[in-house]
Amino acid sequence: MANHEFDVSRRNLLGTLARGSAVAVALGEIKQGFARTLESLGSAPAAQPVEWREDGGYWAKVRKQFMLEEGFAYLNTGTLGPTPAPVFNAMTEYWRLMAVNPNENSQIFQDRIEEIRFKAASFVGAASPDEIAITRNTTEGNTILCHGLDLKQGDEIVMTAFEHNSNRETWRRQAKRFGLVVKEVKFPLPPTNQQILDAFEAAITPRSRVMHFNNPLGGYGCFLPVKQLAEMAHSKKMLCFIDGAHTLGMVQFNLVDWGVDGFACNSHKWLCGAAGAGILYVKRDVQERIWPDISILPWDREPKNARKYALSVGRRPWPCVAALEDSLDFQLAIGRARIEQRARSLGSYLRSKAAEIPKIKILTPTDPAMSCGATNLGLEGVSGQRFKEYLRQKYDAYIPGGGSTVRISTHFFNTFEQVDRVLKALRELATGVA
Ligand SMILES: Cc1ncc(COP(=O)(O)O)c(C=O)c1O
């Protein structure tokens, strides 16, 4: 899926940076060092077999950019992605610049926000940077979309029964305050597209105003038929908002193509960026209907574009915002298609081999169009906590525990050998060897 292309190149950005001040020069040097590191990765092999197991050393080189402990299999990007060294180094340098001259240097970061919005717009496939606000995280974006809309008593919001609190609780609170009705749509896991569409269709009534759901389902790695759902919403005069916490950095996508009205995401999961920066998209033709939530500037003088949503929260962690651009660049240098393919290859391998294990249940679809780097699975009679602890102790691998099933995140820095460790642990637990 092609992104809308804006004229963004590293050279342009460096040009804008060269403003003459010592700090601008320092920033330029950070960017140049960053670009050199990325160039040293070289290009990945052009041919990309579906199961890209033999990579001629390319992915090993990419993996070396990460600071994860040697031998440790980190399989929880879905909660918090690891920051690669080039991004980490740039960001710590930004923090140092803030420490040595707080006011003037933070202003330089604030001035860069326009370039970052520009790049973010291209990355998510917005029609224009005027549809982008830089937030702190997905929750802030979800909340702006939810609080900003004028709704009346009895109006309905339709979401899935598989939402993160960030979306569900925000709407439940509004429902309690303003007499709205939150409807949670259920379908079996793993679902088919038709089951998802039917469940939404059945829940919608003439009082339904908004669809707001996570895509992919964060806990289950399942992608919804988002284009069809957005069309369904619009045909019923509803708005369609996406909680995209697990989208940015895992898959390529294009919001214009999806046809949604709002989208919120963060940089600290699959983009492997710093916590403290997120992206909010609000389609231009709904901006008049969505108020900014908190106003630090006189609200009636707010700009007439999506910037109005980001002028609202007071001081930001500017080094994290500046590092968002580096995280985007890091992925662009590797190639988003390759990253998606690598994550999907690892995930598909895990799902297909796990399916052969007795007592397994896999809640993520096996259809590659509905899944990628996150897999939810479990063993009958074995708790998620037991699986988590066994994997950690015997195989030096980390997954989150908690429920009866677990989510395993396989991203581009993970390896097939690490997935094999998960499979071995599953087999041992399933056959009572553990
Ligand atoms: C689906 C989903 N939405 C929202 C969030 C909250 O994300 P953030 O920390 O960016 O606010 C998460 C975090 O795990 C999530 O999984």
XYZ file of C-alpha atoms and ligand atoms in Angstrom:
450
model
C 0.000 0.000 0.000
C 1.680 3.212 -1.113
C 1.892 6.105 1.302
C 1.118 9.616 0.199
C 4.534 11.006 -0.526
C 5.606 14.339 0.825
C 8.889 15.895 -0.032
C 10.796 14.661 2.981
C 14.437 13.733 2.751
C 17.193 13.690 5.289
C 19.012 16.336 3.264
C 16.043 18.705 3.513
C 15.863 18.250 7.219
C 19.558 18.844 7.686
C 19.228 21.980 5.584
C 16.480 23.308 7.794
C 18.521 22.480 10.835
C 21.524 24.525 9.742
C 20.252 27.720 11.310
C 23.618 28.928 12.384
C 23.341 28.556 16.128
C 25.763 26.266 17.927
C 22.905 24.023 18.970
C 21.507 23.756 15.480
C 24.969 22.653 14.386
C 25.090 20.128 17.227
C 21.705 18.807 16.173
C 22.897 18.592 12.575
C 25.861 16.517 13.742
C 23.596 14.162 15.672
C 21.478 13.714 12.562
C 24.503 13.122 10.346
C 25.908 10.501 12.739
C 22.503 8.880 12.808
C 22.295 8.807 9.016
C 25.809 7.284 8.778
C 24.853 4.492 11.180
C 21.762 3.697 9.169
C 23.714 3.723 5.920
C 26.176 1.230 7.415
C 23.367 -1.321 7.558
C 23.462 -1.544 3.772
C 20.453 -2.828 1.926
C 18.567 -5.990 2.568
C 18.580 -8.703 -0.111
C 16.128 -7.754 -2.850
C 14.471 -11.152 -3.104
C 12.204 -11.770 -0.146
C 10.915 -15.317 0.171
C 7.730 -15.616 2.197
C 9.548 -17.299 5.038
C 12.671 -15.219 5.140
C 14.726 -17.426 7.380
C 18.098 -17.172 5.667
C 18.896 -13.508 5.494
C 22.582 -13.460 4.547
C 23.373 -11.695 7.803
C 21.266 -8.616 7.134
C 18.900 -9.066 10.077
C 21.824 -9.932 12.353
C 23.281 -6.542 11.484
C 19.953 -4.861 12.213
C 19.688 -6.770 15.492
C 23.113 -5.487 16.578
C 21.654 -1.979 16.550
C 19.549 -2.960 19.564
C 20.848 -2.842 23.104
C 19.013 -5.920 24.379
C 20.989 -8.248 26.656
C 23.040 -10.815 24.742
C 21.106 -14.039 24.195
C 17.902 -12.650 25.708
C 14.775 -13.188 23.614
C 12.553 -10.153 24.116
C 9.114 -11.088 22.823
C 6.954 -8.307 24.208
C 7.184 -5.414 21.771
C 3.388 -5.295 21.998
C 3.748 -3.746 25.441
C 6.981 -1.814 25.055
C 9.420 -1.978 22.145
C 13.184 -1.781 22.750
C 14.847 1.435 21.602
C 17.687 0.846 19.118
C 21.046 2.404 19.990
C 21.087 5.098 17.258
C 17.727 6.445 18.447
C 18.699 6.085 22.093
C 21.981 7.948 21.541
C 20.300 10.774 19.656
C 17.662 11.121 22.350
C 20.101 11.176 25.257
C 22.018 13.860 23.413
C 18.765 15.856 23.080
C 18.229 15.533 26.839
C 21.789 16.784 27.406
C 21.127 19.804 25.217
C 18.034 20.525 27.293
C 20.061 20.266 30.498
C 22.818 22.640 29.401
C 20.504 25.393 28.137
C 16.882 24.612 28.981
C 15.003 27.523 27.417
C 16.843 28.167 24.207
C 17.458 24.536 23.433
C 13.906 23.399 24.110
C 12.781 26.126 21.717
C 14.870 24.532 18.995
C 13.047 21.247 19.524
C 9.688 23.008 19.538
C 10.572 24.650 16.236
C 11.196 21.211 14.732
C 7.670 20.040 15.403
C 6.444 21.111 11.956
C 9.009 18.916 10.228
C 8.082 16.023 12.486
C 4.349 16.443 11.720
C 5.259 16.476 8.045
C 7.157 13.218 8.288
C 4.528 11.615 10.525
C 1.801 12.553 8.006
C 3.680 10.810 5.240
C 4.315 7.761 7.428
C 0.652 7.192 8.339
C -0.727 8.151 4.927
C -2.607 11.314 5.894
C -3.732 13.615 3.105
C -1.867 16.513 4.698
C 0.301 17.383 7.730
C -2.631 19.612 8.759
C -4.348 16.404 9.859
C -1.576 15.491 12.302
C -0.996 16.430 15.927
C 1.938 15.144 17.956
C 0.624 13.785 21.241
C 2.232 11.924 24.137
C 0.688 8.513 23.429
C -2.337 6.593 22.162
C -4.371 7.270 25.284
C -4.038 11.006 24.797
C -5.132 10.644 21.162
C -8.073 8.360 22.008
C -9.156 10.801 24.706
C -9.024 13.831 22.424
C -11.233 12.008 19.899
C -13.650 10.870 22.597
C -13.897 14.101 24.629
C -13.881 16.381 21.632
C -17.144 15.278 20.092
C -20.511 16.796 21.077
C -22.854 13.871 21.733
C -26.329 13.724 23.256
C -27.966 11.485 25.820
C -28.811 8.127 24.239
C -26.163 8.389 21.500
C -24.320 5.111 20.982
C -20.646 4.257 20.604
C -19.843 0.890 19.052
C -16.549 -0.792 19.914
C -15.315 -4.383 20.137
C -15.398 -6.474 23.292
C -11.591 -6.602 22.937
C -10.602 -2.983 23.601
C -7.758 -1.765 25.771
C -8.849 0.274 28.808
C -7.430 3.306 27.074
C -10.406 3.295 24.710
C -13.071 1.423 26.682
C -12.742 3.309 29.973
C -12.546 6.711 28.303
C -15.885 6.121 26.585
C -17.454 4.443 29.640
C -16.666 7.550 31.695
C -18.232 9.805 29.059
C -21.235 7.469 28.925
C -21.752 7.792 32.672
C -21.423 11.581 32.597
C -23.533 12.288 29.541
C -25.923 9.353 29.288
C -24.264 7.790 26.255
C -24.492 4.070 25.506
C -21.343 1.996 24.917
C -21.944 -1.163 22.894
C -19.272 -3.852 22.872
C -19.363 -6.066 19.816
C -18.445 -9.745 20.336
C -17.162 -12.250 17.788
C -15.288 -15.548 18.160
C -11.478 -15.607 18.338
C -9.998 -16.136 15.847
C -12.732 -14.515 13.757
C -13.373 -14.323 10.040
C -13.852 -10.926 8.420
C -17.501 -11.761 7.844
C -18.086 -12.532 11.517
C -16.581 -9.163 12.449
C -18.659 -7.275 9.877
C -21.851 -9.072 10.891
C -21.260 -8.355 14.579
C -20.808 -4.620 13.940
C -23.787 -4.485 11.586
C -26.017 -6.146 14.191
C -25.005 -3.664 16.917
C -25.670 -0.470 14.938
C -28.974 1.371 15.398
C -30.207 4.786 14.279
C -28.755 6.182 17.569
C -25.208 4.956 16.779
C -22.822 7.861 16.259
C -19.268 6.527 16.526
C -17.318 3.337 15.868
C -14.076 3.286 17.854
C -12.017 0.096 17.907
C -8.429 -1.065 18.106
C -6.851 -2.331 14.914
C -5.179 -4.749 15.186
C -6.786 -6.042 18.382
C -3.923 -5.310 20.762
C -4.241 -8.470 22.807
C -4.766 -10.811 19.880
C -2.862 -9.450 16.884
C -5.989 -9.725 14.740
C -6.492 -7.159 11.973
C -10.067 -6.060 11.332
C -11.544 -5.262 7.894
C -11.029 -1.602 8.610
C -11.915 -0.230 5.169
C -15.226 -2.056 5.151
C -15.975 -1.017 8.728
C -15.230 2.636 7.906
C -17.550 2.383 4.890
C -20.226 0.795 7.065
C -19.855 3.601 9.629
C -20.145 6.311 7.005
C -23.146 4.663 5.350
C -24.882 4.975 8.760
C -23.672 8.565 9.262
C -21.265 7.467 11.992
C -17.648 8.462 12.516
C -14.942 5.793 12.526
C -12.008 6.183 14.950
C -9.102 3.774 15.310
C -6.994 3.004 18.361
C -3.822 2.204 16.433
C -1.506 1.482 19.374
C -0.191 -1.657 17.631
C -0.178 -0.404 14.065
C 2.654 2.103 13.799
C 5.898 0.280 13.072
C 4.390 -3.185 12.632
C 2.615 -2.842 9.292
C 2.385 -0.412 6.428
C -0.927 1.377 6.246
C -2.496 4.426 4.724
C -5.200 6.323 6.587
C -6.651 7.912 3.464
C -7.012 4.452 1.996
C -8.549 3.122 5.219
C -11.026 6.008 5.064
C -11.176 6.538 8.833
C -11.898 9.834 10.587
C -9.480 9.610 13.485
C -6.484 7.494 14.462
C -4.274 7.514 17.545
C -0.971 5.707 18.109
C 2.294 5.819 20.037
C 5.973 5.497 19.253
C 6.948 3.150 22.088
C 5.584 -0.179 20.868
C 6.236 -1.474 17.343
C 8.048 1.670 16.215
C 10.588 0.975 18.979
C 10.715 4.642 19.902
C 10.742 6.512 23.172
C 7.718 6.565 25.441
C 6.381 10.115 25.488
C 5.496 10.759 21.846
C 2.486 9.715 19.807
C 0.664 10.636 16.633
C -2.974 11.698 16.348
C -4.686 11.926 12.961
C -7.927 13.835 12.596
C -9.329 13.925 9.080
C -9.646 17.468 7.905
C -13.398 17.459 7.323
C -14.199 16.359 10.881
C -11.886 18.800 12.651
C -14.685 21.352 13.053
C -16.684 18.739 14.985
C -13.896 17.738 17.379
C -12.933 20.236 20.056
C -9.459 20.292 21.571
C -9.578 18.819 25.056
C -7.371 20.996 27.263
C -6.459 24.516 26.293
C -3.278 26.165 27.457
C -3.651 28.757 24.688
C -6.788 30.879 24.220
C -9.094 28.260 22.740
C -10.687 30.599 20.195
C -7.297 31.470 18.744
C -6.270 27.871 18.159
C -5.065 27.080 14.649
C -7.583 25.863 12.115
C -5.959 22.472 11.668
C -4.965 19.445 13.759
C -2.275 21.453 15.562
C -5.051 22.683 17.825
C -5.155 19.247 19.472
C -1.496 19.368 20.474
C -1.264 22.862 21.867
C -3.199 21.713 24.826
C -1.177 19.800 27.346
C 1.499 22.160 28.569
C 5.176 21.279 28.423
C 6.119 18.132 26.569
C 9.137 15.802 26.776
C 10.696 17.522 23.761
C 13.664 15.118 23.401
C 11.171 12.234 23.073
C 9.214 14.160 20.468
C 12.437 14.920 18.560
C 13.410 11.238 18.804
C 10.076 10.265 17.224
C 11.520 11.535 13.981
C 14.609 9.356 14.471
C 12.431 6.310 15.116
C 10.551 6.954 11.878
C 13.865 7.383 10.040
C 15.232 4.175 11.538
C 12.344 2.197 10.071
C 12.430 4.044 6.752
C 16.118 3.187 6.373
C 15.414 -0.527 6.812
C 12.221 -0.388 4.750
C 8.723 -0.655 6.121
C 7.719 -3.421 3.740
C 10.695 -5.509 4.873
C 9.930 -4.891 8.527
C 6.330 -5.955 8.063
C 7.347 -9.008 6.101
C 9.946 -10.032 8.659
C 7.460 -9.633 11.555
C 4.832 -11.590 9.635
C 7.301 -14.376 8.680
C 8.277 -14.871 12.316
C 4.636 -14.728 13.449
C 3.423 -17.113 10.736
C 6.218 -19.544 11.551
C 5.220 -19.481 15.227
C 1.524 -19.945 14.452
C 2.020 -22.755 11.942
C 4.421 -24.775 14.128
C 2.442 -24.143 17.311
C -0.685 -25.469 15.602
C 0.953 -28.931 15.551
C 1.316 -29.021 19.355
C -1.289 -30.950 21.363
C -3.671 -28.980 23.623
C -2.826 -25.693 21.876
C -5.357 -22.978 21.212
C -4.380 -20.097 18.938
C -6.620 -17.055 19.079
C -4.853 -15.105 16.313
C -6.032 -15.734 12.734
C -3.668 -17.791 10.577
C -4.740 -15.804 7.494
C -1.674 -13.586 6.776
C -4.007 -10.751 5.741
C -5.456 -10.737 9.273
C -2.280 -11.204 11.302
C 1.356 -10.159 11.481
C 3.804 -9.943 14.397
C 1.572 -10.654 17.397
C 0.280 -14.116 18.297
C -2.071 -14.995 21.118
C -1.963 -18.642 22.176
C -2.260 -20.910 25.169
C -2.184 -24.514 26.309
C -5.180 -26.188 27.867
C -4.476 -26.610 31.583
C -1.370 -24.378 31.626
C -1.747 -20.807 32.888
C -0.141 -17.890 31.096
C 1.907 -17.211 34.228
C 3.314 -20.759 34.275
C 4.243 -20.493 30.583
C 5.826 -17.076 31.125
C 7.935 -18.290 34.073
C 9.026 -21.524 32.346
C 10.106 -19.636 29.236
C 11.974 -17.038 31.283
C 13.812 -19.541 33.459
C 14.653 -22.244 30.950
C 14.912 -20.323 27.684
C 15.884 -16.750 28.644
C 12.854 -15.378 26.834
C 10.316 -12.808 27.996
C 6.592 -12.754 27.315
C 3.827 -11.181 29.419
C 1.789 -13.603 31.577
C -1.509 -12.981 33.262
C -4.456 -14.705 31.590
C -5.056 -18.214 30.349
C -3.379 -17.365 27.039
C -0.375 -15.151 26.268
C 0.549 -12.693 23.536
C 3.905 -13.304 21.871
C 5.334 -10.403 19.875
C 7.738 -11.215 17.067
C 9.286 -8.114 15.530
C 12.040 -7.564 12.994
C 14.864 -7.777 15.568
C 13.684 -11.199 16.803
C 14.946 -14.424 15.261
C 13.611 -17.797 14.178
C 15.869 -19.374 16.815
C 14.013 -17.344 19.475
C 10.680 -18.552 18.120
C 12.053 -22.119 18.307
C 12.663 -21.569 22.039
C 8.983 -20.669 22.479
C 7.962 -23.755 20.521
C 10.223 -26.012 22.597
C 8.768 -24.629 25.829
C 5.238 -25.130 24.508
C 5.973 -28.742 23.509
C 7.539 -29.501 26.887
C 4.616 -28.011 28.791
C 2.074 -29.738 26.536
C 3.627 -33.189 26.929
C 4.372 -32.912 30.631
C 8.191 -32.930 30.155
C 8.433 -29.569 31.933
C -4.782 -1.440 22.049
C -4.107 -0.463 22.969
N -4.569 0.790 23.028
C -3.989 1.712 23.821
C -2.924 1.392 24.616
C -2.316 2.456 25.477
O -1.229 2.947 24.767
P -0.431 4.240 25.208
O 0.514 3.831 26.278
O 0.241 4.657 23.955
O -1.399 5.250 25.685
C -2.393 0.103 24.599
C -1.234 -0.260 25.440
O -0.888 -1.367 25.676
C -3.011 -0.858 23.759
O -2.558 -2.111 23.699
